[in-house]
One Martini backbone bead per residue (centre of mass of N, CA, C, O) as a GRO file, in nm:
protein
  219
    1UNK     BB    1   0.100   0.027   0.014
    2UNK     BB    2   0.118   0.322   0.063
    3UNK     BB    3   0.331   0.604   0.245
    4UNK     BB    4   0.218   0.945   0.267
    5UNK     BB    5   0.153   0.939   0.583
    6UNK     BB    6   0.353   0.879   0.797
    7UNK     BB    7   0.538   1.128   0.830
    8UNK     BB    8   0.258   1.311   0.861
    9UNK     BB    9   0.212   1.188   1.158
   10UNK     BB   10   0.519   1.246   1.277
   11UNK     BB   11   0.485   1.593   1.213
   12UNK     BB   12   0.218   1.616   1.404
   13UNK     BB   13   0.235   1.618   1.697
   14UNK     BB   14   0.303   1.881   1.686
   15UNK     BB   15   0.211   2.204   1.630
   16UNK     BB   16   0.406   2.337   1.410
   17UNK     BB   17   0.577   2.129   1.342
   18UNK     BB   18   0.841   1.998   1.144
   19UNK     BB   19   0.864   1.813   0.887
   20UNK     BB   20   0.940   1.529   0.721
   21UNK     BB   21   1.007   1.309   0.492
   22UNK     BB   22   1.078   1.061   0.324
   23UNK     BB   23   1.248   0.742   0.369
   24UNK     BB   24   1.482   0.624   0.275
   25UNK     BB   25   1.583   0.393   0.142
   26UNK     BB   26   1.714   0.136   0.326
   27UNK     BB   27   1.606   0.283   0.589
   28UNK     BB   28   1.497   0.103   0.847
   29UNK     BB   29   1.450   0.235   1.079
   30UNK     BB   30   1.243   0.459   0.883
   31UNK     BB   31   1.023   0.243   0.827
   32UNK     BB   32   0.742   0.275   0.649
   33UNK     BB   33   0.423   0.241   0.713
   34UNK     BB   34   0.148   0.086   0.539
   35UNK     BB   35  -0.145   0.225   0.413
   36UNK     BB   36  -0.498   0.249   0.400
   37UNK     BB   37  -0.744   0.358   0.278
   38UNK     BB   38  -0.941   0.376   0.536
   39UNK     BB   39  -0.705   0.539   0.688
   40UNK     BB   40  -0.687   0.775   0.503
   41UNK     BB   41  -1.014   0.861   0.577
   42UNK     BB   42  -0.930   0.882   0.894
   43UNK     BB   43  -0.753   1.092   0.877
   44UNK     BB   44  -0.945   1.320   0.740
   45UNK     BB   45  -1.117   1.285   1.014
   46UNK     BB   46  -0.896   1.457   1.150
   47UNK     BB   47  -0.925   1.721   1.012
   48UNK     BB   48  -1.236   1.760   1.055
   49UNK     BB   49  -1.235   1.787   1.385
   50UNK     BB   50  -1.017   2.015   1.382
   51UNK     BB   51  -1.271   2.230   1.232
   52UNK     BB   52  -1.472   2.204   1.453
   53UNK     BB   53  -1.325   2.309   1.683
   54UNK     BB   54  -1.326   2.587   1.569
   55UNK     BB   55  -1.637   2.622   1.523
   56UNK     BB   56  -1.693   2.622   1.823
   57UNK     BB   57  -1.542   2.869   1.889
   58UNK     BB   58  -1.649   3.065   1.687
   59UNK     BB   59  -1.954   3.004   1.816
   60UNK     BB   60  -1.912   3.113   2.077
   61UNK     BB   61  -1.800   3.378   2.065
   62UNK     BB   62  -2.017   3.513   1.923
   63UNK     BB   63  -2.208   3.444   2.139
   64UNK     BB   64  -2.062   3.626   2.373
   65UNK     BB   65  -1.923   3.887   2.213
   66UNK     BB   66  -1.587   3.794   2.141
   67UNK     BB   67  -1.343   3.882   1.938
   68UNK     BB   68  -1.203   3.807   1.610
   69UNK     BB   69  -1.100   3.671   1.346
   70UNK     BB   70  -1.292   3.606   1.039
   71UNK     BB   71  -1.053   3.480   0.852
   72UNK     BB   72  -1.035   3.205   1.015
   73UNK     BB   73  -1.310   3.098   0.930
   74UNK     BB   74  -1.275   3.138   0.630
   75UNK     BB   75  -1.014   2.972   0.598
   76UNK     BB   76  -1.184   2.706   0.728
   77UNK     BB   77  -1.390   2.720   0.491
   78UNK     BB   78  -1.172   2.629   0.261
   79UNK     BB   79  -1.081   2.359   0.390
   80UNK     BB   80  -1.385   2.223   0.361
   81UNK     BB   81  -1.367   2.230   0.045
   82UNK     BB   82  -1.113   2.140  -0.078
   83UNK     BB   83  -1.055   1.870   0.194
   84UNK     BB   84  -1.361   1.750   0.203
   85UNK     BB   85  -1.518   1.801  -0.055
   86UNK     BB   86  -1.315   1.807  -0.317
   87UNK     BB   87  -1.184   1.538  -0.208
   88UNK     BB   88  -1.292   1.324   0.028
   89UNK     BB   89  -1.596   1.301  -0.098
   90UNK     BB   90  -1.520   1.214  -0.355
   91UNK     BB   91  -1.367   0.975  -0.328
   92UNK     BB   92  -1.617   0.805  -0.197
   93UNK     BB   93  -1.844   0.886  -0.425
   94UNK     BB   94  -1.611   0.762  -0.657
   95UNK     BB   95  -1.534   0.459  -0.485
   96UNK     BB   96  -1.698   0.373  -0.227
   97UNK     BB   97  -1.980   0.399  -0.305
   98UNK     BB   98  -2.030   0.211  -0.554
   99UNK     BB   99  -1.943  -0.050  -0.435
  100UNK     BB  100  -2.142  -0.075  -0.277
  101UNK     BB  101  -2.399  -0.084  -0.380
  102UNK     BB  102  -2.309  -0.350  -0.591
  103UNK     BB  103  -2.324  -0.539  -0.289
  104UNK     BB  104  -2.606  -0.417  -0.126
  105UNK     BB  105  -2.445  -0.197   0.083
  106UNK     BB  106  -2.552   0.025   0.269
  107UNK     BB  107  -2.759   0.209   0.090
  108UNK     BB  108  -2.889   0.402   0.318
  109UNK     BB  109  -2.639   0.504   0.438
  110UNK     BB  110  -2.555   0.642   0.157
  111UNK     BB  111  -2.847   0.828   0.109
  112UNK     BB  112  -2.748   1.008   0.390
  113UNK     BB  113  -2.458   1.098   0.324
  114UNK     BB  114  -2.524   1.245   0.018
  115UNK     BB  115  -2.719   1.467   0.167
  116UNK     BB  116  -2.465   1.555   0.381
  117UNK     BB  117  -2.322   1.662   0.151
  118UNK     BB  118  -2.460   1.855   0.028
  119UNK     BB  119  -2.533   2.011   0.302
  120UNK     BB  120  -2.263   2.093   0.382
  121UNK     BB  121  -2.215   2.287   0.078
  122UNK     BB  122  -2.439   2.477   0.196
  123UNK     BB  123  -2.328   2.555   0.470
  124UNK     BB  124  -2.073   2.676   0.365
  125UNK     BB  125  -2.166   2.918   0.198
  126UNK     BB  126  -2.287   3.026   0.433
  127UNK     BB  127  -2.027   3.090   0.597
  128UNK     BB  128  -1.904   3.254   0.356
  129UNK     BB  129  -2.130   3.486   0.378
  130UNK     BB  130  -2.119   3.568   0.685
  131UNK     BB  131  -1.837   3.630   0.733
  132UNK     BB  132  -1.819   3.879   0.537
  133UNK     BB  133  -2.056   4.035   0.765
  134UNK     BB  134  -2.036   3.911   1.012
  135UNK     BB  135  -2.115   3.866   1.316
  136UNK     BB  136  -2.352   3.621   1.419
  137UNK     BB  137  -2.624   3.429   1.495
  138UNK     BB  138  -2.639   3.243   1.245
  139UNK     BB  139  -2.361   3.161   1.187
  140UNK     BB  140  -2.351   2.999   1.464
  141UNK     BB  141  -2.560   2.825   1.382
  142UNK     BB  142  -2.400   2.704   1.112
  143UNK     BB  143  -2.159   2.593   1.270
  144UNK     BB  144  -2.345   2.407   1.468
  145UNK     BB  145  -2.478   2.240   1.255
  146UNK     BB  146  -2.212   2.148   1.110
  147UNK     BB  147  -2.101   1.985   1.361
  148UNK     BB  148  -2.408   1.793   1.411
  149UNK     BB  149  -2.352   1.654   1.153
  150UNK     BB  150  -2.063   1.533   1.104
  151UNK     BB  151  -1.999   1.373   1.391
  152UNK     BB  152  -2.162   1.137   1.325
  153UNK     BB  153  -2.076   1.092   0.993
  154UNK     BB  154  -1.793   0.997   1.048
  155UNK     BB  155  -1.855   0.770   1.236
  156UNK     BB  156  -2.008   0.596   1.073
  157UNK     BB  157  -1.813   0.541   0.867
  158UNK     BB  158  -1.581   0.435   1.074
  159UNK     BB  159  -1.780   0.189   1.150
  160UNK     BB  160  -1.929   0.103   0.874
  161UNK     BB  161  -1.858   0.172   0.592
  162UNK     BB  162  -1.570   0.090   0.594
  163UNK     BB  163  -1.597  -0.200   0.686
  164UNK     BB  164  -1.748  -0.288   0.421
  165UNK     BB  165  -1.572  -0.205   0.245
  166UNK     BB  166  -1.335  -0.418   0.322
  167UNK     BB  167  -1.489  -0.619   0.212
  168UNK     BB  168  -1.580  -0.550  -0.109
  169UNK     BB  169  -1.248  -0.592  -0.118
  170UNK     BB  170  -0.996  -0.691  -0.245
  171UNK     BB  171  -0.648  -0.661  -0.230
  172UNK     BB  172  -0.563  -0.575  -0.488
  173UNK     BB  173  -0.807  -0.324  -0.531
  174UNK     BB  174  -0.704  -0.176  -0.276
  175UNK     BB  175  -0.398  -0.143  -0.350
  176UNK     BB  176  -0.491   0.070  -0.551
  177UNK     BB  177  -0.656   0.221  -0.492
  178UNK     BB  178  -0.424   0.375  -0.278
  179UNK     BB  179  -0.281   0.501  -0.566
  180UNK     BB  180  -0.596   0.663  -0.636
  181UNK     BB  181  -0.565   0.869  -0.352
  182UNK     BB  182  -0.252   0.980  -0.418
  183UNK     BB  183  -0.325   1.096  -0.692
  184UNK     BB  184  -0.524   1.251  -0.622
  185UNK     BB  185  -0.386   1.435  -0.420
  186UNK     BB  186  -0.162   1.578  -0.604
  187UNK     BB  187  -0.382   1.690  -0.788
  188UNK     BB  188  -0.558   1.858  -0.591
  189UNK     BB  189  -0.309   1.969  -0.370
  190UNK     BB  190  -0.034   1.837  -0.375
  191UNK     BB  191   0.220   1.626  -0.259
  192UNK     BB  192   0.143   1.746   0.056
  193UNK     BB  193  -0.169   1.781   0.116
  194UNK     BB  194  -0.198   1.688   0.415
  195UNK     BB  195   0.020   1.812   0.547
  196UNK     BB  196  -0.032   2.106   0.484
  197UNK     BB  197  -0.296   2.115   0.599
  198UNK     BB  198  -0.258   2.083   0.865
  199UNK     BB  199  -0.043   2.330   0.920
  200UNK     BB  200  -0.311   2.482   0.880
  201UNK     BB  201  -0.488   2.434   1.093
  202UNK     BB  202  -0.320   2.506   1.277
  203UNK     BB  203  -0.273   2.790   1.252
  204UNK     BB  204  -0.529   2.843   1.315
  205UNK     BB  205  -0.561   2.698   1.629
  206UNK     BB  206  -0.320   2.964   1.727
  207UNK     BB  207  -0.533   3.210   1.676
  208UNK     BB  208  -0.744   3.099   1.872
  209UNK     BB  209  -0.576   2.932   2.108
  210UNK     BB  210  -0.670   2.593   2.039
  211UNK     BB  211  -0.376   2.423   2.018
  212UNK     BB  212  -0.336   2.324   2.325
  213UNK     BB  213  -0.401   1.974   2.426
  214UNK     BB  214  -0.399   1.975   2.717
  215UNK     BB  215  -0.652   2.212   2.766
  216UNK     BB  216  -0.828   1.941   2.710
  217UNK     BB  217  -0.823   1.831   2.997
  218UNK     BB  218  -0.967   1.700   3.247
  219UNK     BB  219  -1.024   1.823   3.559
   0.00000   0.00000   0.00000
């Protein structure tokens, strides 16, 4: 399978640290381990939830009559037009959902997922439309909206339908999917398109003060 995220993911470990290369040939100790097409969606899937925090913020601030930079709002809302809407959710739509349609499993969770992806793209519309006129009740309301519907629909795809997804592909097809997710990654992001993401978003949640995840520990 592909290993363009292994390297992506030990330089995030902490946001806004230097990113690595990928591992020379050769190169034992820092040898890549293989990635799944299932993996690089659920990777996708916690920067979706990293924007959803931001969102989170966003709207709570809006909520008590804070001020912040709504630039950070339009800012995150560009990413998730990108690399969940243009990049993340083709994917699915042109890769996985088709493939379970076929093998005529979850067909109804695969209807209300469409429907949640049109839906997604209609509030993103209205997030960038509200945050150029100033912060109101109404943006913090879209994306509060935009929140409760993502965070079930994430877990749902993580939990059924990718596992259902590697059930109806054999190994060899799985595979190329993998060299095929790849390829889309380059085609719409450029080669690093994963990692740049990522440090877009931490520079995000450092603007907003909530890029320290120490803070999020239960008292």
């Amino acid at each position: 399978f592909p290993t363009r995220r292994s390297s992506d993911l030990a330089g995030c470990a902490t946001p806004g640290a230097a990113h690595g290369g990928r591992a020379a040939p050769g190169d034992n100790e820092h040898e890549e381990a293989e990635v799944t097409p299932g993996e690089d969606l659920m990777q996708e899937h916690g920067v979706l939830e990293r924007i959803l925090l931001i969102y989170d913020e966003a709207a709570r601030r809006i909520e008590r009559n804070e001020q912040f930079d709504l630039a950070v709002l339009t800012s995150a809302a560009g990413v998730v037009r990108r690399f969940i809407e243009d990049y993340h959710e083709k994917l699915e739509e042109d890769f996985v959902f088709p493939r379970l349609q076929t093998a005529r499993r979850e067909v109804d969770l695969i209807a209300i997922l469409l429907r949640q992806h049109e839906r997604g793209r209609q509030v993103t519309d209205d997030i960038v439309r509200r945050a150029g006129t100033g912060a109101s009740p109404e943006l913090a309301q879209a994306l509060r909206n935009f929140s409760r519907m993502y965070r079930p629909h994430a877990a749902r795809e993580e939990t059924v339908l990718f596992p259902a997804f590697r059930d109806v592909v054999d190994r060899a097809e799985y595979r190329e999917l993998g060299a095929q997710f790849e390829r889309k990654e380059h085609e719409l992001l450029g080669e690093h398109g994963f990692r740049n993401t990522v440090d877009e978003v931490a520079r995000l949640e450092a603007a907003l003060g909530i890029d320290d995840l120490a803070k999020f520990t239960a008292p």
